Short mmCIF file of C-alpha atoms and ligand atoms in Angstrom, two decimals:
data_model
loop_
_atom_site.label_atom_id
_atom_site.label_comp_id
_atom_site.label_asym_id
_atom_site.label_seq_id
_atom_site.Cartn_x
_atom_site.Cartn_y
_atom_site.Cartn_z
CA UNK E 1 -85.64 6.83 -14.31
CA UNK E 2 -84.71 9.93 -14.99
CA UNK E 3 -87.85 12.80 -16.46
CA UNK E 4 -86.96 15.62 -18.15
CA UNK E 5 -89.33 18.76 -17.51
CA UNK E 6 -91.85 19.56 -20.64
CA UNK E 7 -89.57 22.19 -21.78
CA UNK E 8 -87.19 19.27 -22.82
CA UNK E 9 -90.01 17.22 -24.66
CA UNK E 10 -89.16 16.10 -28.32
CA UNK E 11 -91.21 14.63 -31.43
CA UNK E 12 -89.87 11.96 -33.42
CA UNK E 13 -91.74 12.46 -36.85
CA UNK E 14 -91.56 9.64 -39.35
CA UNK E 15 -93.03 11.88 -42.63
CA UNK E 16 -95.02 11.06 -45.81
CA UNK E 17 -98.08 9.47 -44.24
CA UNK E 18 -101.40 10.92 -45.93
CA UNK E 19 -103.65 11.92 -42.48
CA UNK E 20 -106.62 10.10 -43.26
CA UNK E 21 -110.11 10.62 -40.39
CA UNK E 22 -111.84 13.10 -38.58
CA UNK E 23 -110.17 15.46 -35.61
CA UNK E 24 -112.29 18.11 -33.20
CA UNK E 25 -110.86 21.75 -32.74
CA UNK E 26 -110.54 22.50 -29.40
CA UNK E 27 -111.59 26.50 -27.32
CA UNK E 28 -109.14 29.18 -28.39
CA UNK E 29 -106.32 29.72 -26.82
CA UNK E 30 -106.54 33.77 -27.74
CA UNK E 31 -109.75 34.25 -25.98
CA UNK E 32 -109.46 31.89 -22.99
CA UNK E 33 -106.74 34.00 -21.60
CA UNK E 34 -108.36 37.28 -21.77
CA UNK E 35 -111.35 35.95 -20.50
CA UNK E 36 -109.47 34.13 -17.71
CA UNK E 37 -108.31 37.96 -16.76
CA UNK E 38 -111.99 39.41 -17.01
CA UNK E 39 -113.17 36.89 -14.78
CA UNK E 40 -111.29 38.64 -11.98
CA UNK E 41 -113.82 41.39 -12.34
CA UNK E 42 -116.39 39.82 -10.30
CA UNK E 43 -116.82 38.62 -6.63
CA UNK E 44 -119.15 35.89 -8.37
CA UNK E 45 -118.33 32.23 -9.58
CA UNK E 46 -117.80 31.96 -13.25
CA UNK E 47 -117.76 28.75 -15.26
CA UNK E 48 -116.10 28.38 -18.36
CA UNK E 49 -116.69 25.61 -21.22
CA UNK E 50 -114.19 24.31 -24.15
CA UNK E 51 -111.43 25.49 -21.93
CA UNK E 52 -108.51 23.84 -24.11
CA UNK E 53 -105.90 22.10 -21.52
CA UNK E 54 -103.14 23.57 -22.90
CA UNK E 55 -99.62 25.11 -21.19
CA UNK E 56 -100.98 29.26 -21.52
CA UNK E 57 -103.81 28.01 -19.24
CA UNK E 58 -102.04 26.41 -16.30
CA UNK E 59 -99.37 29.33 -16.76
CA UNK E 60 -102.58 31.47 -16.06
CA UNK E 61 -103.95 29.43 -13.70
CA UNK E 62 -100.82 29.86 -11.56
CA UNK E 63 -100.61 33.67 -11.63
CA UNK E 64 -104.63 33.60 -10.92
CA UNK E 65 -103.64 31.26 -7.49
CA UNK E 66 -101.04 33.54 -6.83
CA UNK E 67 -103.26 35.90 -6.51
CA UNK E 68 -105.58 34.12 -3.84
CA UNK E 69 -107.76 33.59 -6.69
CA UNK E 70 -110.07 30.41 -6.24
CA UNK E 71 -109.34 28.20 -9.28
CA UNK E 72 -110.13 24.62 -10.42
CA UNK E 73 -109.53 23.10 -13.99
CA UNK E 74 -110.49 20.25 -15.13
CA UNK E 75 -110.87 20.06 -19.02
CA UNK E 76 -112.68 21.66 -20.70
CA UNK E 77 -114.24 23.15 -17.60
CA UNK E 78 -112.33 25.74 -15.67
CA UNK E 79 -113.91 27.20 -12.78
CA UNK E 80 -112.45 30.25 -10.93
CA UNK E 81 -113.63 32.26 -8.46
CA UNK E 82 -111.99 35.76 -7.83
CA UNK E 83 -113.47 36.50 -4.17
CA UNK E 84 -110.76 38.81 -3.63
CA UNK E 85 -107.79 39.37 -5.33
CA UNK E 86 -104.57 40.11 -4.00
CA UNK E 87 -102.60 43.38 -4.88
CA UNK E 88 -99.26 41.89 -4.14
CA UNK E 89 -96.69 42.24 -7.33
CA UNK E 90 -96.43 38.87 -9.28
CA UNK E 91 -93.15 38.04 -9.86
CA UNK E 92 -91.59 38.43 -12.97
CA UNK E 93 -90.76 34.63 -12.97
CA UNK E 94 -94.64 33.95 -13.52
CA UNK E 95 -94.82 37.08 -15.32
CA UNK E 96 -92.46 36.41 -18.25
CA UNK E 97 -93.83 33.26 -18.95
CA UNK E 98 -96.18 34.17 -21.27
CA UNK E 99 -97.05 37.73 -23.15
CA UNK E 100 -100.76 37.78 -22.26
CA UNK E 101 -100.01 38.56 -18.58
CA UNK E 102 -100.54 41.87 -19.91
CA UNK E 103 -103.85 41.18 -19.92
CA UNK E 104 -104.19 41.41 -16.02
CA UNK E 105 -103.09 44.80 -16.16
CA UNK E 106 -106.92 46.21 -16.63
CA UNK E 107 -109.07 43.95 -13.73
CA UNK E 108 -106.41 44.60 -10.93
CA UNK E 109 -106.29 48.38 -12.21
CA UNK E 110 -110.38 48.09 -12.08
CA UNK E 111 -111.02 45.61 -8.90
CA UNK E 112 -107.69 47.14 -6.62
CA UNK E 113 -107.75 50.65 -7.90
CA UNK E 114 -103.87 49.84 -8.65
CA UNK E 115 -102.06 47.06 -10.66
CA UNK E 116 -97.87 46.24 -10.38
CA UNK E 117 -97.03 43.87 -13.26
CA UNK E 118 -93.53 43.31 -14.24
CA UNK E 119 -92.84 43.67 -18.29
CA UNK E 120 -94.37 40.84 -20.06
CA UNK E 121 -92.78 38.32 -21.68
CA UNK E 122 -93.55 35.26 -24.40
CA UNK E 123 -93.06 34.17 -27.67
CA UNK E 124 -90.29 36.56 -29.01
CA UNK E 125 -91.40 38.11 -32.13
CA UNK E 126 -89.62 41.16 -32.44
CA UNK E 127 -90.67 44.32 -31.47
CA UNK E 128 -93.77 44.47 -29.47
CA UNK E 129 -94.04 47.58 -27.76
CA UNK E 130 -96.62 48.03 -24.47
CA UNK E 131 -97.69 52.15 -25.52
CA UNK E 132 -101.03 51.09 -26.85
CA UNK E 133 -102.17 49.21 -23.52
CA UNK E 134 -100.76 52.14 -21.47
CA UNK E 135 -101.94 55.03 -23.44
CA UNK E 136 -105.73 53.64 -23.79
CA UNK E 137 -105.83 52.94 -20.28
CA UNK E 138 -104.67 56.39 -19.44
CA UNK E 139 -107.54 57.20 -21.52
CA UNK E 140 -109.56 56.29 -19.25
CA UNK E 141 -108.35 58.02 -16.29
CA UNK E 142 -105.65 55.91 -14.96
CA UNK E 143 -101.99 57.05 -14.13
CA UNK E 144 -98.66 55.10 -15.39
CA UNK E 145 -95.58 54.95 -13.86
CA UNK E 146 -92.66 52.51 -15.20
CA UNK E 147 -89.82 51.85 -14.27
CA UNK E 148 -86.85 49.49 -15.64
CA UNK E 149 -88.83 46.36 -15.03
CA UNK E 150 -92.07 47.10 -13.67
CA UNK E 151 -95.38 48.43 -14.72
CA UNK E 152 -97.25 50.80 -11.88
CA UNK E 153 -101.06 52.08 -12.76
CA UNK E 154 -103.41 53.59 -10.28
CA UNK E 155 -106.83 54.73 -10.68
CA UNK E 156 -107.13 58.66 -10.42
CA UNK E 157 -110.90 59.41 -11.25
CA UNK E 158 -112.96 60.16 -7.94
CA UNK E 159 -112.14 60.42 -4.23
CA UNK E 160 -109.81 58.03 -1.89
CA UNK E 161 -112.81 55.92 -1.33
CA UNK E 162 -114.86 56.14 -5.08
CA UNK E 163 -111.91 55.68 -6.63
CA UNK E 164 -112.48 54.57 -9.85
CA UNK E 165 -112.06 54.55 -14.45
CA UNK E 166 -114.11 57.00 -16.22
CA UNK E 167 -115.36 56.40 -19.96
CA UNK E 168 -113.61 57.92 -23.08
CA UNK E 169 -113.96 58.41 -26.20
CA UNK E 170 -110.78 57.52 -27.85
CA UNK E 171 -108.63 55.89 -30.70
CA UNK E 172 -106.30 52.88 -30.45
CA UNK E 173 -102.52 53.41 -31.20
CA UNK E 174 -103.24 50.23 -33.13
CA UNK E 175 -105.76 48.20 -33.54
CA UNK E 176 -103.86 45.67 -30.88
CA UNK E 177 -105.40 42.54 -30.07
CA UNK E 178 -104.43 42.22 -26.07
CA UNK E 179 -104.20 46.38 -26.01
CA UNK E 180 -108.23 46.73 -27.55
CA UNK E 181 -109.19 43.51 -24.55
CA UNK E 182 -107.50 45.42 -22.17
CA UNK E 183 -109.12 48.47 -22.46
CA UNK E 184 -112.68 46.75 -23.27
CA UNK E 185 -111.87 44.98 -19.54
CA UNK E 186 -110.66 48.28 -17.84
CA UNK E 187 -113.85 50.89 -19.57
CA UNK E 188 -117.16 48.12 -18.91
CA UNK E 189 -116.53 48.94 -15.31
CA UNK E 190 -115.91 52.53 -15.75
CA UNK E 191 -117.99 55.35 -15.12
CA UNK E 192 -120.04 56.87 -17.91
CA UNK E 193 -119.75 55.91 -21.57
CA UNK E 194 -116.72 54.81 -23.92
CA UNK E 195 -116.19 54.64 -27.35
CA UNK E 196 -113.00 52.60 -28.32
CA UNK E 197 -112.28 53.43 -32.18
CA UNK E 198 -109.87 51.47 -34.49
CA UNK E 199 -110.33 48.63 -31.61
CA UNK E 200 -108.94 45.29 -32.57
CA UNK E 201 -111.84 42.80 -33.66
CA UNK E 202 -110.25 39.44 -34.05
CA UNK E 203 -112.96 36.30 -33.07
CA UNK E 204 -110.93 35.91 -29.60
CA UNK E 205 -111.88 39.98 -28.83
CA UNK E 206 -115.08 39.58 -30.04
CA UNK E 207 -115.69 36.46 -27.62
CA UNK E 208 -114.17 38.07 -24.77
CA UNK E 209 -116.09 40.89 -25.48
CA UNK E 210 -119.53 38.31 -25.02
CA UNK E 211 -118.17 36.92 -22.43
CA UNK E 212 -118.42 40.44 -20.67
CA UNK E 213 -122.06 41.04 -21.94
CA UNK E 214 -123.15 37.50 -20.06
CA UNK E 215 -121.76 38.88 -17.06
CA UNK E 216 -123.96 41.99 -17.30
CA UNK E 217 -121.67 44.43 -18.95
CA UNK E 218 -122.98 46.70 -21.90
CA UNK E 219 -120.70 46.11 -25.12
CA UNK E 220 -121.99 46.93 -28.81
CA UNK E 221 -119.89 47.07 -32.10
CA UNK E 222 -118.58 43.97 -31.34
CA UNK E 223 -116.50 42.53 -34.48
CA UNK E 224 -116.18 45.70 -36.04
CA UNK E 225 -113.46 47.90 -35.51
CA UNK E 226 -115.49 50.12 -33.21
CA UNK E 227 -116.66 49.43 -29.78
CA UNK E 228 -119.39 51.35 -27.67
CA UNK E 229 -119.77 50.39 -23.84
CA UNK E 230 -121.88 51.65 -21.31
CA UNK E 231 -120.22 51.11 -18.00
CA UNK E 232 -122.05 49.54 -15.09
CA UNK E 233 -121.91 49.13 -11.33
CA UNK E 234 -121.25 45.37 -11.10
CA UNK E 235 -120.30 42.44 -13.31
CA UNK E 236 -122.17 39.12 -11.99
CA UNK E 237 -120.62 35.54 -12.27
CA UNK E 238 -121.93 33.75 -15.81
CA UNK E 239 -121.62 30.20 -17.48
CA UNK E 240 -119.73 30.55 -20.52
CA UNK E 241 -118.63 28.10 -23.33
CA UNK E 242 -115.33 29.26 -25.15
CA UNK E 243 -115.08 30.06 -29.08
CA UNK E 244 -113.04 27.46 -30.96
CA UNK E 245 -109.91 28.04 -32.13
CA UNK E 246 -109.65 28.95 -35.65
CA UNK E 247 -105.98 29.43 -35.43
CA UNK E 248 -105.86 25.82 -34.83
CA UNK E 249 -108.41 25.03 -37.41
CA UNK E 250 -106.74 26.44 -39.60
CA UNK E 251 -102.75 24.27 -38.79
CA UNK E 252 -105.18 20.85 -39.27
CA UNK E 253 -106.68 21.79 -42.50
CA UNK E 254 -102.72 22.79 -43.66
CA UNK E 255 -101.45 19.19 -42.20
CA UNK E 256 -104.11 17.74 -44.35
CA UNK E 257 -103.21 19.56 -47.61
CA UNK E 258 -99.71 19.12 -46.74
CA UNK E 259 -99.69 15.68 -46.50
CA UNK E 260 -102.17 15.27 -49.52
CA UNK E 261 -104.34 14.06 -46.60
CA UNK E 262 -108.20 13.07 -46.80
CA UNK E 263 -109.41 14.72 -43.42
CA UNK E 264 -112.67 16.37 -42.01
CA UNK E 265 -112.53 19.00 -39.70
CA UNK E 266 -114.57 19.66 -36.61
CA UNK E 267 -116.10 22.33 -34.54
CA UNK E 268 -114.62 24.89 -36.88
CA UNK E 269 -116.42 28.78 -37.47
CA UNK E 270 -115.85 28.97 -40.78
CA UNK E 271 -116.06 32.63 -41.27
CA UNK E 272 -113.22 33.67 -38.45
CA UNK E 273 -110.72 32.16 -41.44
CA UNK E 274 -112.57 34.26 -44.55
CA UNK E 275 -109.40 34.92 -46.24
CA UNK E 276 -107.12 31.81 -45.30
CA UNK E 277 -110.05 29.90 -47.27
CA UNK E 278 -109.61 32.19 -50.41
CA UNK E 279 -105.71 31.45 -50.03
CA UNK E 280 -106.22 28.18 -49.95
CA UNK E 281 -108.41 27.65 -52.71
CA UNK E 282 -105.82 29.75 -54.87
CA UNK E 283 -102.91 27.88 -54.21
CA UNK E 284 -105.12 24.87 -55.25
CA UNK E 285 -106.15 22.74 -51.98
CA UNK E 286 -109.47 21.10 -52.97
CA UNK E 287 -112.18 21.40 -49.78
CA UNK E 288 -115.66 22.28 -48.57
CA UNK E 289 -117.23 23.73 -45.68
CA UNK E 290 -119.87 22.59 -43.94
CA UNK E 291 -121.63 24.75 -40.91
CA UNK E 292 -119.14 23.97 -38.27
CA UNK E 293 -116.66 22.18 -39.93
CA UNK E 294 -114.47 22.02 -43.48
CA UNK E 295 -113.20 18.90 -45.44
CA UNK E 296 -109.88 18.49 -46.96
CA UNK E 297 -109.26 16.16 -50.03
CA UNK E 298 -106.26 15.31 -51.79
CA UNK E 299 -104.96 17.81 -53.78
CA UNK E 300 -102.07 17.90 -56.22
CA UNK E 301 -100.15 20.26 -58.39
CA UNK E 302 -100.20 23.03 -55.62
CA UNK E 303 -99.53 26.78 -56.85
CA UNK E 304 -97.33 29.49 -55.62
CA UNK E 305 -98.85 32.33 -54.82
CA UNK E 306 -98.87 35.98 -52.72
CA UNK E 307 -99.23 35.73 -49.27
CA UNK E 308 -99.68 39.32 -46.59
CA UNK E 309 -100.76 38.83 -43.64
CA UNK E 310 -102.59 41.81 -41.71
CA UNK E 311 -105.77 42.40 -38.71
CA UNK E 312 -108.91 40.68 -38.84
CA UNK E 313 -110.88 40.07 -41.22
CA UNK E 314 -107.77 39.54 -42.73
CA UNK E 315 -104.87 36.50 -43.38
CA UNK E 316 -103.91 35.74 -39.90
CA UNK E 317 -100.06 36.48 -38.42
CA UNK E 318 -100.51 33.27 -36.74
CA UNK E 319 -101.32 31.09 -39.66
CA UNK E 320 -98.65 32.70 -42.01
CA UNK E 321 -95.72 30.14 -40.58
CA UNK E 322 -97.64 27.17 -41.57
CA UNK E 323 -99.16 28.35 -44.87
CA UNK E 324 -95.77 29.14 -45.86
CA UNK E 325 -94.97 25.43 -44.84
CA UNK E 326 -97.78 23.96 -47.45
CA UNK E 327 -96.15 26.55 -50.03
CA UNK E 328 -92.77 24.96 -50.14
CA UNK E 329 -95.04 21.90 -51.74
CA UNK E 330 -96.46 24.43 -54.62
CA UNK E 331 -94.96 25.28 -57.47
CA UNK E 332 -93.34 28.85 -58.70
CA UNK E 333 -92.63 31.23 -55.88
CA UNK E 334 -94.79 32.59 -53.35
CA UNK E 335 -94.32 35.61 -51.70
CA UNK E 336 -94.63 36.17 -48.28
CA UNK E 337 -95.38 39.63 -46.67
CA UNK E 338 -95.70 39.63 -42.84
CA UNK E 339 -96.97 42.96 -42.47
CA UNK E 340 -97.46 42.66 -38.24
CA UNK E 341 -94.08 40.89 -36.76
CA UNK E 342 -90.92 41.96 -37.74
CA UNK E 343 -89.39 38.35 -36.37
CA UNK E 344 -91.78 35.88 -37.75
CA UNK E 345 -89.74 34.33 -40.69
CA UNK E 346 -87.19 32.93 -38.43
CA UNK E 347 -89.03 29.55 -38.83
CA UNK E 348 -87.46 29.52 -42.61
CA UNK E 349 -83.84 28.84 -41.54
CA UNK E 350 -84.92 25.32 -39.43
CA UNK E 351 -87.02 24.49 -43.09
CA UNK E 352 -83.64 25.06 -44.68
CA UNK E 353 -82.23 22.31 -42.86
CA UNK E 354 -85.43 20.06 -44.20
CA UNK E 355 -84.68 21.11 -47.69
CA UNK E 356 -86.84 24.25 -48.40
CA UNK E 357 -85.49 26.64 -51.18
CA UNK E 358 -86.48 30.43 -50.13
CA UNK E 359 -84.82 33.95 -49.90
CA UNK E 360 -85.30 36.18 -47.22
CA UNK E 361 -85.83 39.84 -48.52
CA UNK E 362 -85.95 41.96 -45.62
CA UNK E 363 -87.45 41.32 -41.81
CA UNK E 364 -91.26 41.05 -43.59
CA UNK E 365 -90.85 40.06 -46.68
CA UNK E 366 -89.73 36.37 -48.49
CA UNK E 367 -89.80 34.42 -51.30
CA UNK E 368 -90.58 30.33 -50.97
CA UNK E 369 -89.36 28.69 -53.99
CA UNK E 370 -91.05 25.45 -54.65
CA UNK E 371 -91.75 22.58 -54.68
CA UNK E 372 -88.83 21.20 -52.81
CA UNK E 373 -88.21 17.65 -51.28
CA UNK E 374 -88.18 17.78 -47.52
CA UNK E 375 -86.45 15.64 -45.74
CA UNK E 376 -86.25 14.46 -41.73
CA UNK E 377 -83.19 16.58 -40.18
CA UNK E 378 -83.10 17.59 -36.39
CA UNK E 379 -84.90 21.22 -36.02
CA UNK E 380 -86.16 23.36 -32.88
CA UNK E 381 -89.50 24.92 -32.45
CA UNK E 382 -88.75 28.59 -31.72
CA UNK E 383 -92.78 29.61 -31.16
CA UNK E 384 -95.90 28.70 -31.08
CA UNK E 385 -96.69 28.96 -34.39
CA UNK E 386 -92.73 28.50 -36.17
CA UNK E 387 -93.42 25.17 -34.03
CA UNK E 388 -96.62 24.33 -35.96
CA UNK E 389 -95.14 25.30 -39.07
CA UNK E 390 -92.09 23.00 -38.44
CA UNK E 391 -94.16 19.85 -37.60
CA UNK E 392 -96.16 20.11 -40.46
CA UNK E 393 -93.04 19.95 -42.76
CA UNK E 394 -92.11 16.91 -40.49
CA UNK E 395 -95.64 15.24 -41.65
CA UNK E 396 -94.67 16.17 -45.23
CA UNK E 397 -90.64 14.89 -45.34
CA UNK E 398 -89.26 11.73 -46.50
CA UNK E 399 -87.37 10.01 -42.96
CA UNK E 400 -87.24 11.09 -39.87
CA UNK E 401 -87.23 14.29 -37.96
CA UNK E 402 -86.61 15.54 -34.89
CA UNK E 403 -87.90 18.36 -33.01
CA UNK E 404 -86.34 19.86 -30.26
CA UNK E 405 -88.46 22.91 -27.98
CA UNK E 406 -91.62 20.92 -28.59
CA UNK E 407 -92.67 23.14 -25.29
CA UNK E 408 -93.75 26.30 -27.54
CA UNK E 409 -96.50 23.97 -29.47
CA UNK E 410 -97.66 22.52 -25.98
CA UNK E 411 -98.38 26.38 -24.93
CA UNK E 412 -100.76 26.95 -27.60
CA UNK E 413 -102.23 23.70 -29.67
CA UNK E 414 -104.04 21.21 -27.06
CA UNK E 415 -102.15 17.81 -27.82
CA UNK E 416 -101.42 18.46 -31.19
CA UNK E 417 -99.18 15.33 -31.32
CA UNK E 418 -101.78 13.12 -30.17
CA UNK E 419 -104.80 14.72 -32.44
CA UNK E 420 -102.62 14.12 -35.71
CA UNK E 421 -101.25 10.74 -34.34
CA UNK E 422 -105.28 10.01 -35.07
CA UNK E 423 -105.33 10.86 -38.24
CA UNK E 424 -102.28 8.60 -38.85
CA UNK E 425 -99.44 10.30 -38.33
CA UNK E 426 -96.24 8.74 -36.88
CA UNK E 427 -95.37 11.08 -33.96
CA UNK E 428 -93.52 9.78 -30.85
CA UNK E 429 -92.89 12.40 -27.52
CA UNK E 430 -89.92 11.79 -26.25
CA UNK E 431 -90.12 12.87 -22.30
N1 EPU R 501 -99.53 45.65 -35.33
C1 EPU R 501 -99.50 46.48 -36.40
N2 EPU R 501 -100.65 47.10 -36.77
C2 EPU R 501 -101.81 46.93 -36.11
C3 EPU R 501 -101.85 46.06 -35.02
C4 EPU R 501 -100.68 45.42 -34.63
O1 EPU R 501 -98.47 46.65 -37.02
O2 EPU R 501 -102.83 47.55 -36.48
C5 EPU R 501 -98.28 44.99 -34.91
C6 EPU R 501 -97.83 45.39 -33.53
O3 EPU R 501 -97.01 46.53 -33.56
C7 EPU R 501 -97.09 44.15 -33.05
C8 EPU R 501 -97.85 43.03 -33.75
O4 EPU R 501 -98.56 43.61 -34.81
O5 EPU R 501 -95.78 44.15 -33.47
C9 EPU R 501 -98.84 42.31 -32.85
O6 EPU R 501 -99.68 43.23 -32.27
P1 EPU R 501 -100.76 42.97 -31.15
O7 EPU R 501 -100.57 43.98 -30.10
O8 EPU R 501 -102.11 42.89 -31.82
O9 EPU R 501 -100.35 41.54 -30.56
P2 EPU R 501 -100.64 40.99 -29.14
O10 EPU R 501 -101.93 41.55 -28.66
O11 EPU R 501 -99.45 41.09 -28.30
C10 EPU R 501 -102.08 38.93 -29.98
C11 EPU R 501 -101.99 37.43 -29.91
C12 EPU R 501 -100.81 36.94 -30.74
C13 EPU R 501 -101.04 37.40 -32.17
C14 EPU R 501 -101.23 38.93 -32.23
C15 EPU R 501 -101.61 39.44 -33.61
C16 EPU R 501 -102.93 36.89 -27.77
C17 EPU R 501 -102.73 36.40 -26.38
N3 EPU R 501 -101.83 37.03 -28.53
O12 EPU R 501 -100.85 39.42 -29.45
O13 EPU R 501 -100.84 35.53 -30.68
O14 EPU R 501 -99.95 37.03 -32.99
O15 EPU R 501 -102.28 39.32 -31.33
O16 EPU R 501 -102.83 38.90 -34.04
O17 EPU R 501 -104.07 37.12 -28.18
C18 EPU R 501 -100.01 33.36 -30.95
O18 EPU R 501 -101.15 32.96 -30.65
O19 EPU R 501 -99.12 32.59 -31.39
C19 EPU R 501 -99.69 34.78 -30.80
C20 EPU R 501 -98.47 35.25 -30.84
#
C-alpha cells in the first residue's frame, strides 16, 4: 500500500454538526520553540512539561540532533541535553523548514562565540525582514556578516579566550516577537547589564523569558514592553512546564461559535486573549470564563463588526484568519485591518470557493460581507493559521469539503482533527 508523506495529508469535512463536550488546550507552540533554543545555553539537563507533539517540535528536534544535541521527546515531556553543541552550519534544508530557526541564532552566538544559519524560512506571510534580530544583537557586541544565503555572527567583546556579549541599553526596531527572544537569549549571558526597550511581550516571550529565570538568569519587566536583565556567569539545567497555547484556545472557542456549538474549554489563561474576548462578546458569541478555562454556548444572530489586529495586549495576527471565518456567519460587514502581515488575507480567496462574500481593499485591509451560506468545495491550507481558518468554515458548511496542505495545521495545532472529531465533528485524514 502505497503512504503518502504528511505533507500530502487531507481532511474530509462533512459540515453543520454543532461541537458539543469538553476539549484540553495543549503547551504553546510560540514559546516551546524559543525555549527549545534557550535550552542550548546550558551544559545541564533540562526538562520540559506540556511540550505539544506537534510538526515545529520534531522540525526542532532535528536541527537540535544535528547539532550533537542530546534530545528525547516523548509527549508532553521533552528532554534535551545540550552537552556541547556543534558549530557546524545547518543546512538550509532543515533551516527553511520553519521561521523560528532564527531563534538559534542567539545560544550558538552565546555558547560558540559564532553562529552560521542560513536565511530562515516558514509560513510565507509577506515581508518579514531579519534587521531587528541583527541590529539588537549587534547591540550587544556581536558582528554580522551576510551573505546571499547565509547569516555569519561572531562575538567581538573581550579577548580570543573571554570572548564574549556585553549588556546594552537599547531599543527594538520593533517590538518583534522572535527578534525581542532572541536578544533576551543572547544579553542573560552577557556581561554587565541590559535594558531591552519597546521589547515584544506576547505570553510565549514572557514564558520564555521564565523559563530563563528557573535556569538562574536575572530577567525583570517581564510582560511589559520593557525588559531589564542582569547577566550572569552560568545558566543551570531546570524543570519547566510550558504555557498553554492561547492561540489555540482561542481557534476552539471560534469552532464552537462557528458551529453554534455548546463546548467548554480547558487549560486556557484567560487574560493572554483580553481583547479577542471583547471581540467576541461584540460580535455576539454568548460565553463565560472560568479560572483556566471559558465556555461557549449557542449563539445566534451574530454581528459584523471592526476587526485590527496589532502586538500584545492586543487582537492577535494569528487569530485574525479564523475570527474572520466566524464573521462570514454575522451579519452587516466587518472590517478587517491586519495591521502586522502584509500577506495574511490570502485565506479569503479559498473561503470564496466555500461561498464567502468579501472585498479585498488593499494588502491589510477587507471587508467580510455576511452572513453567507458555506458550502463543502475542495480548498488548500496555505498556513498555519489560513489552515485553521479554513477548517473551521469546513465545520460550519453544508456538504463536504476537502482540504488539501493539511501539513501547515499539523505544524502548529497538536491533532486538531482528532480534538474536534471529540467534540463531534466529522473529520476523516486521508494519508
Ligand atoms: N510588526 C510590525 N510592528 C511591530 C512588530 C511586528 O509591523 O511592532 C510586523 C513585522 O514587520 C512583521 C510581522 O509584524 O511583518 C511579524 O513580526 P514579528 O517579527 O513579531 O514575527 P515573528 O517573530 O517572525 C512571531 C510568531 C508568528 C506571529 C508573529 C506576530 C513565533 C515562532 N512566530 O513571528 O507566529 O505571527 O510573531 O505575533 O513566535 C504562527 O504562529 O502562525 C506565526 C506565524
Amino acid at each position: 500500500m502505497k503512504v503518502n508523506s504528511p505533507h500530502q495529508h487531507r481532511f474530509l469535512v462533512k459540515g453543520g454538526i454543532p461541537l458539543k463536550g469538553q476539549v484540553r488546550v495543549s503547551g504553546s507552540k510560540n514559546a516551546i520553540l524559543p525555549i527549545l533554543a534557550a535550552a542550548l545555553l546550558t551544559d545541564e539537563p533540562v526538562t520540559l512539561a506540556n511540550v505539544p507533539d506537534i510538526a515545529d517540535v520534531h522540525t526542532m528536534q532535528g536541527i537540535l540532533d544535528f547539532l550533537g544535541v542530546k534530545t528525547e521527546f516523548k509527549s508532553p515531556l521533552f528532554k534535551i541535553h545540550a552537552k556541547t553543541v556543534s558549530d557546524k552550519e545547518i543546512p538550509h534544508e532543515l533551516v527553511s523548514r520553519l521561521r523560528a530557526s532564527i531563534l538559534l541564532l542567539a545560544p550558538l552566538l552565546v555558547r560558540n562565540k559564532r553562529a552560521r544559519l542560513a536565511f530562515p524560512g516558514g509560513c510565507v506571510l509577506g515581508k518579514r525582514p531579519v534587521d531587528a534580530h541583527l541590529k539588537a544583537l549587534q547591540a550587544l557586541g556581536a558582528e554580522v556578516v551576510e551573505d546571499r544565503e547565509t547569516l555569519h555572527l561572531c562575538a567581538t567583546v573581550g579577548t580570543r579566550h573571554t570572548l564574549s556579549l556585553r549588556g546594552a541599553n537599547f531599543v527594538m526596531t520593533e517590538a518583534s516577537v522572535t527578534a525581542t527572544e532572541n536578544a533576551v537569549i543572547a544579553a542573560v549571558l552577557a556581561r554587565g547589564a541590559t535594558t531591552i526597550r519597546f521589547a515584544a511581550c506576547e505570553p510565549h516571550v514572557q514564558d520564555l523569558c521564565h523559563f530563563l529565570n528557573a535556569m538562574g538568569a536575572h530577567i525583570s519587566g517581564i510582560g511589559t514592553h520593557m525588559l531589564e536583565i542582569t547577566g550572569v556567569d552560568r545558566l543551570h539545567g531546570a524543570d519547566y512546564s510550558v504555557t498553554s497555547d492561547y492561540l489555540e484556545a482561542g481557534t476552539l472557542v471560534l469552532a464552537a461559535a462557528i458551529t453554534g456549538g455548546d463546548v467548554e474549554v480547558l487549560n486556557v489563561a484567560p487574560h493572554h486573549l483580553d481583547v479577542f474576548w471583547q471581540k467576541l462578546s461584540e460580535a455576539g458569541v454568548r460565553f463565560t470564563l472560568g479560572k483556566n478555562s471559558v465556555h461557549v454556548f449557542p449563539s445566534q444572530d451574530l454581528r459584523a463588526i471592526r476587526l485590527q489586529t496589532a502586538v500584545f495586549p492586543s487582537f492577535p495576527t494569528d487569530l485574525q484568519a479564523q475570527f474572520a471565518t466566524l464573521l462570514t456567519q454575522a451579519k452587516g460587514t466587518s472590517f478587517i485591518f491586519e495591521t502586522l502581515f502584509d500577506g495574511r488575507l490570502q485565506y479569503l480567496y479559498e473561503l470564496e470557493q466555500m461561498g464567502a462574500g468579501f472585498k479585498i481593499l488593499n494588502p491589510y485591509q477587507a471587508e467580510i460581507i455576511g452572513p453567507a451560506r458555506l458550502k463543502g468545495a475542495s480548498v488548500a491550507s496555505c498556513d498555519i493559521r489560513a489552515g485553521a481558518a479554513i477548517l473551521l468554515a469546513a465545520l460550519a458548511a453544508k456538504g463536504q469539503t476537502e482540504i488539501s496542505h493539511v501539513y501547515y495545521i499539523d505544524r502548529g495545532y497538536e491533532r486538531l482533527d482528532e480534538k474536534l472529531v471529540t467534540l463531534g465533528a466529522k473529520i476523516k485524514r486521508l494519508a
